[in-house]
PDB file of C-alpha atoms in Angstrom:
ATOM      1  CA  UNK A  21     127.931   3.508  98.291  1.00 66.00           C
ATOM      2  CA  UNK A  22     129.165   3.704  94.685  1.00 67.00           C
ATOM      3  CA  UNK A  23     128.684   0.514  92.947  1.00 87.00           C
ATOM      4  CA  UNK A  24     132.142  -0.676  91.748  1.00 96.00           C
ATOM      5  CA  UNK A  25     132.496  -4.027  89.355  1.00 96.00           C
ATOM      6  CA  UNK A  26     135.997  -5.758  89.103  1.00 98.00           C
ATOM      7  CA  UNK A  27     136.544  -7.729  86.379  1.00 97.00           C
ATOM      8  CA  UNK A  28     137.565 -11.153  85.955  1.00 97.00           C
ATOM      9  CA  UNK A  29     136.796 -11.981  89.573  1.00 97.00           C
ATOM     10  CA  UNK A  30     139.498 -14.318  88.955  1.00 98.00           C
ATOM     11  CA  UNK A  31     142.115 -15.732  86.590  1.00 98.00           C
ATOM     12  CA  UNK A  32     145.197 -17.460  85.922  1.00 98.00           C
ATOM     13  CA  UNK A  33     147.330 -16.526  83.208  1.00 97.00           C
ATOM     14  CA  UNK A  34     150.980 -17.747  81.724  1.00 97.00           C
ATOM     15  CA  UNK A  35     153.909 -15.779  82.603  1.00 98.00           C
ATOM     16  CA  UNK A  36     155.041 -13.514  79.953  1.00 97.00           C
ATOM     17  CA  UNK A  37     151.034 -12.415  78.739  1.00 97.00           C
ATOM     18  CA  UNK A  38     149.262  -9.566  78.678  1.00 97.00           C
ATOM     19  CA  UNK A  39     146.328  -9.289  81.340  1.00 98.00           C
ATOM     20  CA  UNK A  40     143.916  -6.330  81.373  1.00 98.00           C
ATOM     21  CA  UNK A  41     141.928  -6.238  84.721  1.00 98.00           C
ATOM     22  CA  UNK A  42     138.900  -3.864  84.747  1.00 98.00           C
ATOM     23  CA  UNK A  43     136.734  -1.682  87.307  1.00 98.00           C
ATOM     24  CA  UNK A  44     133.844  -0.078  86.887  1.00 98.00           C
ATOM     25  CA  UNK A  45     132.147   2.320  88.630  1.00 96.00           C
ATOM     26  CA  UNK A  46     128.512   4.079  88.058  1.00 93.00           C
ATOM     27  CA  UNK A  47     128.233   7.053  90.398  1.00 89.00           C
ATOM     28  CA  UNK A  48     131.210   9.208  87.924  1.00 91.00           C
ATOM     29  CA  UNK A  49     133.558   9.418  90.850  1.00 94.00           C
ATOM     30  CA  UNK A  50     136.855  11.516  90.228  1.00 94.00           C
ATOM     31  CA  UNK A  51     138.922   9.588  91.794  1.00 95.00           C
ATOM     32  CA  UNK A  52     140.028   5.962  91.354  1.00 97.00           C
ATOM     33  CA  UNK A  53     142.679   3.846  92.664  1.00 97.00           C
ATOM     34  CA  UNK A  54     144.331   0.104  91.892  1.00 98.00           C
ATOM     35  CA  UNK A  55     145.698  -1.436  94.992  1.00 98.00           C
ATOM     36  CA  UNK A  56     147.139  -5.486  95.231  1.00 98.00           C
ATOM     37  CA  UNK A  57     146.948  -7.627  98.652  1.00 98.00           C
ATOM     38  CA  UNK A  58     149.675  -9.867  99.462  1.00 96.00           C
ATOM     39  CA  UNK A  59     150.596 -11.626 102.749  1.00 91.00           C
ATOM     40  CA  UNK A  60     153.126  -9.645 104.676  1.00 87.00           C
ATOM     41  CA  UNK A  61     152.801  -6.703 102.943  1.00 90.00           C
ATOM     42  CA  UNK A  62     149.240  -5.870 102.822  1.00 90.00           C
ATOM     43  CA  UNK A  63     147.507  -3.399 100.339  1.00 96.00           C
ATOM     44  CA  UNK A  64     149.895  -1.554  98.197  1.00 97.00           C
ATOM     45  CA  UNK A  65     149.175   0.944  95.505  1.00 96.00           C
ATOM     46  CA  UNK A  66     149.899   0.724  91.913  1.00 97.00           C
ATOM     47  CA  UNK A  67     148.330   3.709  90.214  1.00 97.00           C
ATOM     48  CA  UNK A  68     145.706   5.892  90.657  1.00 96.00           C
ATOM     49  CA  UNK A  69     143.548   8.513  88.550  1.00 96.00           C
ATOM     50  CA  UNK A  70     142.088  12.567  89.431  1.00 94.00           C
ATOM     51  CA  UNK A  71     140.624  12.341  86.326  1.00 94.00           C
ATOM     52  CA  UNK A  72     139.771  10.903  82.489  1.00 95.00           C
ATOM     53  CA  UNK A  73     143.184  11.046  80.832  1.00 94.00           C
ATOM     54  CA  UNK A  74     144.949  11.638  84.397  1.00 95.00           C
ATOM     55  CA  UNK A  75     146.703   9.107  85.927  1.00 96.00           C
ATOM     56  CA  UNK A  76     149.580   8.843  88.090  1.00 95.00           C
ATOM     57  CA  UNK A  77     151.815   5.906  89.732  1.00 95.00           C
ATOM     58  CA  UNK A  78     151.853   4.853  92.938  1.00 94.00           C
ATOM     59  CA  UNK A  79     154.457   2.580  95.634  1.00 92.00           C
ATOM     60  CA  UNK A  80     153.966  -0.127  93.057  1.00 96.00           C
ATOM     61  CA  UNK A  81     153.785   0.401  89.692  1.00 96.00           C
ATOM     62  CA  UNK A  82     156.829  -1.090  87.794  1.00 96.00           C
ATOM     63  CA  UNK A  83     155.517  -3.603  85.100  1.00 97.00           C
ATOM     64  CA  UNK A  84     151.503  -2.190  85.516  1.00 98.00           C
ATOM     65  CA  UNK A  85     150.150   0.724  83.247  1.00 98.00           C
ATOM     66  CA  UNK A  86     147.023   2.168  83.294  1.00 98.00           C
ATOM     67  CA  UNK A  87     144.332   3.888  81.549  1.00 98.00           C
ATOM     68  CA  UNK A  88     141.072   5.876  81.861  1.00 97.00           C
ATOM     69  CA  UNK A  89     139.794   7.054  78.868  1.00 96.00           C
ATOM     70  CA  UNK A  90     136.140   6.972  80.577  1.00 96.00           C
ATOM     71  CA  UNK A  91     135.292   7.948  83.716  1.00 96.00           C
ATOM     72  CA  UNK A  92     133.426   5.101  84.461  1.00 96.00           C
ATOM     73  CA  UNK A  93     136.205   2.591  83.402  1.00 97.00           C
ATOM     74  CA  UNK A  94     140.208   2.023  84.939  1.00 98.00           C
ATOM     75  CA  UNK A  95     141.760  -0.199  83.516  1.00 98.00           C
ATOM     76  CA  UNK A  96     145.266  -1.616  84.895  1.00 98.00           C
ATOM     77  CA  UNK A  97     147.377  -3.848  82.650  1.00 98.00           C
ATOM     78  CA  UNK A  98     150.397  -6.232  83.107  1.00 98.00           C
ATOM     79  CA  UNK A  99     151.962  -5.508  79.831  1.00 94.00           C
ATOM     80  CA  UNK A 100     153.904  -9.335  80.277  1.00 97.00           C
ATOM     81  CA  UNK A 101     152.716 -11.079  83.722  1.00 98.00           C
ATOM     82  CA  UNK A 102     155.472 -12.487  86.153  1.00 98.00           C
ATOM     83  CA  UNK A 103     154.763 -15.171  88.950  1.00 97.00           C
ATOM     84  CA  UNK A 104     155.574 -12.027  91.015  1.00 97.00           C
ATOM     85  CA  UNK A 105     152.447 -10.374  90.205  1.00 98.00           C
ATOM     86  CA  UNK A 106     150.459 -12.979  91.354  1.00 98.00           C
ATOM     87  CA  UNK A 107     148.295 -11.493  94.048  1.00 98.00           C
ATOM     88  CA  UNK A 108     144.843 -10.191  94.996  1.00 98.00           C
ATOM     89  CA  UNK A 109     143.845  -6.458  92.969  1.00 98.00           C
ATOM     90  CA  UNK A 110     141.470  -4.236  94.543  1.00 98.00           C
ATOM     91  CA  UNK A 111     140.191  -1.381  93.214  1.00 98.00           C
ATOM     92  CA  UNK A 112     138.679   1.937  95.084  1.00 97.00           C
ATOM     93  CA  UNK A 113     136.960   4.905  94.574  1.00 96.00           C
ATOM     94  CA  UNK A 114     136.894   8.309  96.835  1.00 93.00           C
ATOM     95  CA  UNK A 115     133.492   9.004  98.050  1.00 89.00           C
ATOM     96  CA  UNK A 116     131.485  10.764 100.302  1.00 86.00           C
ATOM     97  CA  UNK A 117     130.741   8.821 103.665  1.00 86.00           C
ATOM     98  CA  UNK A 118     128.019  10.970 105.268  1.00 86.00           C
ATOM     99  CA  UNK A 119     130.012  13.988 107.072  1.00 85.00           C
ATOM    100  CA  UNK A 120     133.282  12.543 106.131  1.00 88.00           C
ATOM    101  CA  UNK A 121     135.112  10.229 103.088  1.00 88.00           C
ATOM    102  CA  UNK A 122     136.519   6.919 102.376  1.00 93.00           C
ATOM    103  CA  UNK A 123     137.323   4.169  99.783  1.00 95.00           C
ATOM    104  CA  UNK A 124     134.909   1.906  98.312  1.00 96.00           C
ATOM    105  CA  UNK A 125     136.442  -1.082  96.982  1.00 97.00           C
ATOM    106  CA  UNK A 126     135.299  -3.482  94.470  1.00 97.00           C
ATOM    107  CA  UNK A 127     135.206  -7.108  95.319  1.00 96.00           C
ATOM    108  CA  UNK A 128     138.801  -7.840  94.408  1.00 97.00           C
ATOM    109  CA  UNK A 129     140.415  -9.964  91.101  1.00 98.00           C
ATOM    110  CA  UNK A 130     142.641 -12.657  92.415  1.00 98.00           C
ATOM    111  CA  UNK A 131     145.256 -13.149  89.421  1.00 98.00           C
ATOM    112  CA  UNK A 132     147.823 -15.634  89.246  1.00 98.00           C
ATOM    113  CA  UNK A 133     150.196 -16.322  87.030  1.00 98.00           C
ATOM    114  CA  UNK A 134     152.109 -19.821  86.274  1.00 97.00           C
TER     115      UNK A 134
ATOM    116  CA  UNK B   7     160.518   6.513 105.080  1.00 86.00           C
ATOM    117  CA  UNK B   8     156.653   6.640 105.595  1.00 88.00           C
ATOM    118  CA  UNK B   9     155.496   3.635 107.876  1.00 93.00           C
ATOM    119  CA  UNK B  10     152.037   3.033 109.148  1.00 96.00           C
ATOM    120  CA  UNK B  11     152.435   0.173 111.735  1.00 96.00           C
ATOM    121  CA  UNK B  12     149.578  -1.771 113.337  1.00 97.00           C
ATOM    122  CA  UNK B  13     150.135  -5.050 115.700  1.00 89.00           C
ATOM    123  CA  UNK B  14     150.824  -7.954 113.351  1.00 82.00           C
ATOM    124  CA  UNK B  15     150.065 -10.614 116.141  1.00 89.00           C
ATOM    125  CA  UNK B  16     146.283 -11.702 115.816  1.00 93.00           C
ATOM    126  CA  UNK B  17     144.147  -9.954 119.285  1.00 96.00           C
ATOM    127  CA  UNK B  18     141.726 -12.822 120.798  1.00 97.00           C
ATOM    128  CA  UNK B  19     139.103 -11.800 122.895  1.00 97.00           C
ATOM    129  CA  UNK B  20     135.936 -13.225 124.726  1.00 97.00           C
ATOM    130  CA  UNK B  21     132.607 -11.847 123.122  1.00 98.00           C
ATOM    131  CA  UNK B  22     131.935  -8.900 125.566  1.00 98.00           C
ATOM    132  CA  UNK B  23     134.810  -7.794 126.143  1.00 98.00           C
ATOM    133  CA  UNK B  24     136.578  -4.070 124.573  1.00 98.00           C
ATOM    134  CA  UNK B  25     139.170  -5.135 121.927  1.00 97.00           C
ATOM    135  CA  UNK B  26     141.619  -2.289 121.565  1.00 97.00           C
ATOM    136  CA  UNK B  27     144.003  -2.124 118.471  1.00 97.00           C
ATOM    137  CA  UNK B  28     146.674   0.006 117.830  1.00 97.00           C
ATOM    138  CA  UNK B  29     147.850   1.865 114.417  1.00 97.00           C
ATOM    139  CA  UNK B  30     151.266   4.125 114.848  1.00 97.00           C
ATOM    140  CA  UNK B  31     152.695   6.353 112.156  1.00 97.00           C
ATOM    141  CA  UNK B  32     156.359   7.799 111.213  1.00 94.00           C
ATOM    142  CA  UNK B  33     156.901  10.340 108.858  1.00 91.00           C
ATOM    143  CA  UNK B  34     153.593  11.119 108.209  1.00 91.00           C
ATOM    144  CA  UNK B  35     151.791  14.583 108.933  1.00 87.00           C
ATOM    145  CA  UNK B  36     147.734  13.407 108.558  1.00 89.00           C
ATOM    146  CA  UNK B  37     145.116  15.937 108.220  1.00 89.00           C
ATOM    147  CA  UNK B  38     143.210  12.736 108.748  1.00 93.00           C
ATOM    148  CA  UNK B  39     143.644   9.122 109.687  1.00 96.00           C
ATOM    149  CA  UNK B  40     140.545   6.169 108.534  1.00 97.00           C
ATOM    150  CA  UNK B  41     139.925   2.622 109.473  1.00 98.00           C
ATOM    151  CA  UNK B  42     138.204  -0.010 107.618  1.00 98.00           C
ATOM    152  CA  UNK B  43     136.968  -3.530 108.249  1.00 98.00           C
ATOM    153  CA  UNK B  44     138.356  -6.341 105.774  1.00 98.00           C
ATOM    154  CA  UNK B  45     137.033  -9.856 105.806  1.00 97.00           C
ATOM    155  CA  UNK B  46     138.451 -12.747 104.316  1.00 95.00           C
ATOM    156  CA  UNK B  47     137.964 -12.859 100.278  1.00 94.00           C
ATOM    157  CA  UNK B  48     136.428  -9.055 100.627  1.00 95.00           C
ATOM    158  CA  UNK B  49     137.942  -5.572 100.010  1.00 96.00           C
ATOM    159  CA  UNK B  50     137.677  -3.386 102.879  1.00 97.00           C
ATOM    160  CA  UNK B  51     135.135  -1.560 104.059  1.00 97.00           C
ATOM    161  CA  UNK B  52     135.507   1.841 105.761  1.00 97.00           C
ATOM    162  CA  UNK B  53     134.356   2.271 108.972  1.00 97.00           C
ATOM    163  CA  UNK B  54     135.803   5.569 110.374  1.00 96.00           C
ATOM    164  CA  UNK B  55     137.316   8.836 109.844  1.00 96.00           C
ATOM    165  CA  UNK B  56     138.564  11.006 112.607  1.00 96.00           C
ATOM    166  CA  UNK B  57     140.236  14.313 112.018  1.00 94.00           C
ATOM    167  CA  UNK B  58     143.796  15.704 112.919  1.00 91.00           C
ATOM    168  CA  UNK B  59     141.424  18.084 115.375  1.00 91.00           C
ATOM    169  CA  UNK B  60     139.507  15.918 116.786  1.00 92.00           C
ATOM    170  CA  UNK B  61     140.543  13.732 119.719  1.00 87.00           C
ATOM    171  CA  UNK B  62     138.218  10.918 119.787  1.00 96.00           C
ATOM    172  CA  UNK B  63     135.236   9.681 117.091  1.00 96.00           C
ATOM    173  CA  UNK B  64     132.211   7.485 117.914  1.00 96.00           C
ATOM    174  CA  UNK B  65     130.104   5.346 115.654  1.00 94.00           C
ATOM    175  CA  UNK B  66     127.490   3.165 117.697  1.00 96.00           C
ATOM    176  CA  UNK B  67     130.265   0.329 119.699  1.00 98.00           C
ATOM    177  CA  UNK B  68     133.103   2.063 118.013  1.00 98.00           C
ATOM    178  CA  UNK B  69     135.753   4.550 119.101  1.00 98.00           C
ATOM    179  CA  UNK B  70     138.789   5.959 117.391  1.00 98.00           C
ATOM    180  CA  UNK B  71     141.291   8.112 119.106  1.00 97.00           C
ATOM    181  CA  UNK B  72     143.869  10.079 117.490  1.00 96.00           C
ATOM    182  CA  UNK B  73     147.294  11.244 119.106  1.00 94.00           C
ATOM    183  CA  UNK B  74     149.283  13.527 116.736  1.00 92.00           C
ATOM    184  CA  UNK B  75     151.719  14.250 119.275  1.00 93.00           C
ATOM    185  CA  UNK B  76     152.011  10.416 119.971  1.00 95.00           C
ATOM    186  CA  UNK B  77     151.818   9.945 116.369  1.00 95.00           C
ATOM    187  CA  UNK B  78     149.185   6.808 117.251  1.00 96.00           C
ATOM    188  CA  UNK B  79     145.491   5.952 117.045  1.00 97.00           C
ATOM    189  CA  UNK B  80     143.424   3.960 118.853  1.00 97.00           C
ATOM    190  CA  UNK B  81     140.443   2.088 117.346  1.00 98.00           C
ATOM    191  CA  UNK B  82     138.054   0.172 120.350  1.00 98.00           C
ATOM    192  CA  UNK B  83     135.271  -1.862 119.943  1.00 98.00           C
ATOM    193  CA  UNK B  84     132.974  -2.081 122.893  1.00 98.00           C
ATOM    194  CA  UNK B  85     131.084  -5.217 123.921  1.00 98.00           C
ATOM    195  CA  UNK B  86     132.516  -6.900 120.955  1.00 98.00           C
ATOM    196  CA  UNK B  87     130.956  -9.489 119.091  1.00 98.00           C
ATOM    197  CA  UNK B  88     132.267 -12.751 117.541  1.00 98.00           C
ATOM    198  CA  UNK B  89     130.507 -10.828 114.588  1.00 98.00           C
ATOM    199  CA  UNK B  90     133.289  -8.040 115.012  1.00 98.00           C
ATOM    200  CA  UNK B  91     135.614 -10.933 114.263  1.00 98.00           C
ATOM    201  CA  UNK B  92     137.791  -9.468 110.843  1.00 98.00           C
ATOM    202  CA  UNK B  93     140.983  -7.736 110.133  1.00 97.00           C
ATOM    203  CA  UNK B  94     141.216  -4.257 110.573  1.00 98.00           C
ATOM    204  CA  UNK B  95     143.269  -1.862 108.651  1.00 98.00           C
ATOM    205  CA  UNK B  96     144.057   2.586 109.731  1.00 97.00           C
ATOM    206  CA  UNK B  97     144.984   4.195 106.553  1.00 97.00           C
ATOM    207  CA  UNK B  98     146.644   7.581 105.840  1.00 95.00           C
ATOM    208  CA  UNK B  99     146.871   9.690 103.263  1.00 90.00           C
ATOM    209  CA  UNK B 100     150.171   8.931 100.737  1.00 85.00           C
ATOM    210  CA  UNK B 101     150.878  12.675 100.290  1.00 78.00           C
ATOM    211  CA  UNK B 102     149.675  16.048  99.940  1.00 70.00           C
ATOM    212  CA  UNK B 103     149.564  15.985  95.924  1.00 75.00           C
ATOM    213  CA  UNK B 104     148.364  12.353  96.111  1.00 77.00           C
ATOM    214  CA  UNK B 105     145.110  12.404  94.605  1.00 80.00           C
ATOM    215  CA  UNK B 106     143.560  11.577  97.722  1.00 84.00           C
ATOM    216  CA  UNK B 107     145.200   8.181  97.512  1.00 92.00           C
ATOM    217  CA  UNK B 108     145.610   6.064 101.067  1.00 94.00           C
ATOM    218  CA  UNK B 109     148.447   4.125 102.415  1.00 95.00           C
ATOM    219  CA  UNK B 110     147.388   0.858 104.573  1.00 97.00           C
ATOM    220  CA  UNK B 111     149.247  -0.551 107.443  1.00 97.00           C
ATOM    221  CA  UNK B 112     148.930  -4.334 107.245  1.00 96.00           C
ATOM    222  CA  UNK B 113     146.265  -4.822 109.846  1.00 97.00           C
ATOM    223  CA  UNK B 114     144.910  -6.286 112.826  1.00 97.00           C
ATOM    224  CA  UNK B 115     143.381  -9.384 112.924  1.00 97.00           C
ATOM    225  CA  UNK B 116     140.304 -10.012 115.789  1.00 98.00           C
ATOM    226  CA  UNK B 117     138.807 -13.031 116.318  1.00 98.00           C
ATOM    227  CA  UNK B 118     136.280 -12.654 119.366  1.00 98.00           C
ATOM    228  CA  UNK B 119     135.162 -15.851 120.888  1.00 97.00           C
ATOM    229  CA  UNK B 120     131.908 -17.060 122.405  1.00 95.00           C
TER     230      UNK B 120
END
């Protein structure tokens, strides 16, 4: 599997900052894809990229904005944090999986914000 | 609206035993439906992917079904282990020009028992 590096792993942030969560990958996969985790809901996506300079949103993406100006590097940012975006934020790449294909995601960045 | 349902109620079992979860679908036409494995503090990890062709998928104690007439798959885990014990998610593709990107139902939670 691709090796994928979220960072911060965590952090808490006021409302009303800007917070720039990044994910790395190493394998230059196309594809890559910011989800959040919340109870009730489960994972939801916010934007996603085909591409360096390609993005597009997803079920989610009021308040977030992305970039990917590398294809190593996706970076999502809360251009002014709300308590509402408090949550868990995955991020996935598209890969091969033998015959077949799947996500991998990194380890997660749990973000709140007071 | 697109909905990806799976059983929200938390499946108990005694280690041995086949757990059997369910993941139905509206308004979805999937040239593929996956499952993945989540455990607590961890991003997912994908287990399966069966094919809108192919009726049933094994992987060692696994099996997936998939119904597209039903509109429902069915992922089993045979002599299950309290190992097997995590939540379980079926994802489908959002769209056709989608980048590849997944929806998530909310998942399944296991919890097999000595």
């Amino acid at each position: 599997d691709a090796g994928i590096t979220q960072s911060p792993r965590h952090k808490v942030t006021e409302t009303g900052t800007p917070v720039t969560l990044r994910c790395h990958q190493t394998e230059n996969h196309r594809y890559m894809y910011w989800y959040r985790q919340d109870p009730g809901h489960g994972l939801r996506l916010i934007h996603y990229s085909y591409g360096v300079k390609d993005t597009d949103k997803g079920e989610v993406s009021d308040g977030y904005s992305v970039s990917r100006s590398k294809t190593e590097d996706f970076l999502l940012t809360l251009e002014s944090a709300t308590s509402s975006q408090t949550s868990v934020y995955f991020c996935a790449i598209s890969e091969s999986k033998g015959q077949d294909y799947g996500y991998t995601f990194g380890s997660g960045t749990r973000l709140t914000v007071v | 609206s697109q909905k990806i349902e799976q059983n929200s109620e938390a499946l108990n079992i005694q280690e041995g035993k086949t757990a059997t979860l369910t993941c139905n679908y509206t308004n979805y036409s999937p040239a593929y439906l996956q499952w993945y494995r989540q455990d607590p503090g961890r991003g997912p990890v994908f287990l399966l992917l069966i094919r809108e062709n192919e009726k049933e998928k094994r992987k060692e104690r696994l099996k997936v079904t998939f119904d597209t007439t039903l509109k429902q798959s069915l992922f089993h885990i045979t002599a299950s282990q309290p190992a097997d014990s995590a939540t379980y998610l079926c994802a489908l593709e959002a769209g056709s020009n989608s980048g590849y990107a997944l929806n998530f139902g909310k998942g399944t939670s296991l919890l097999v028992t000595p």
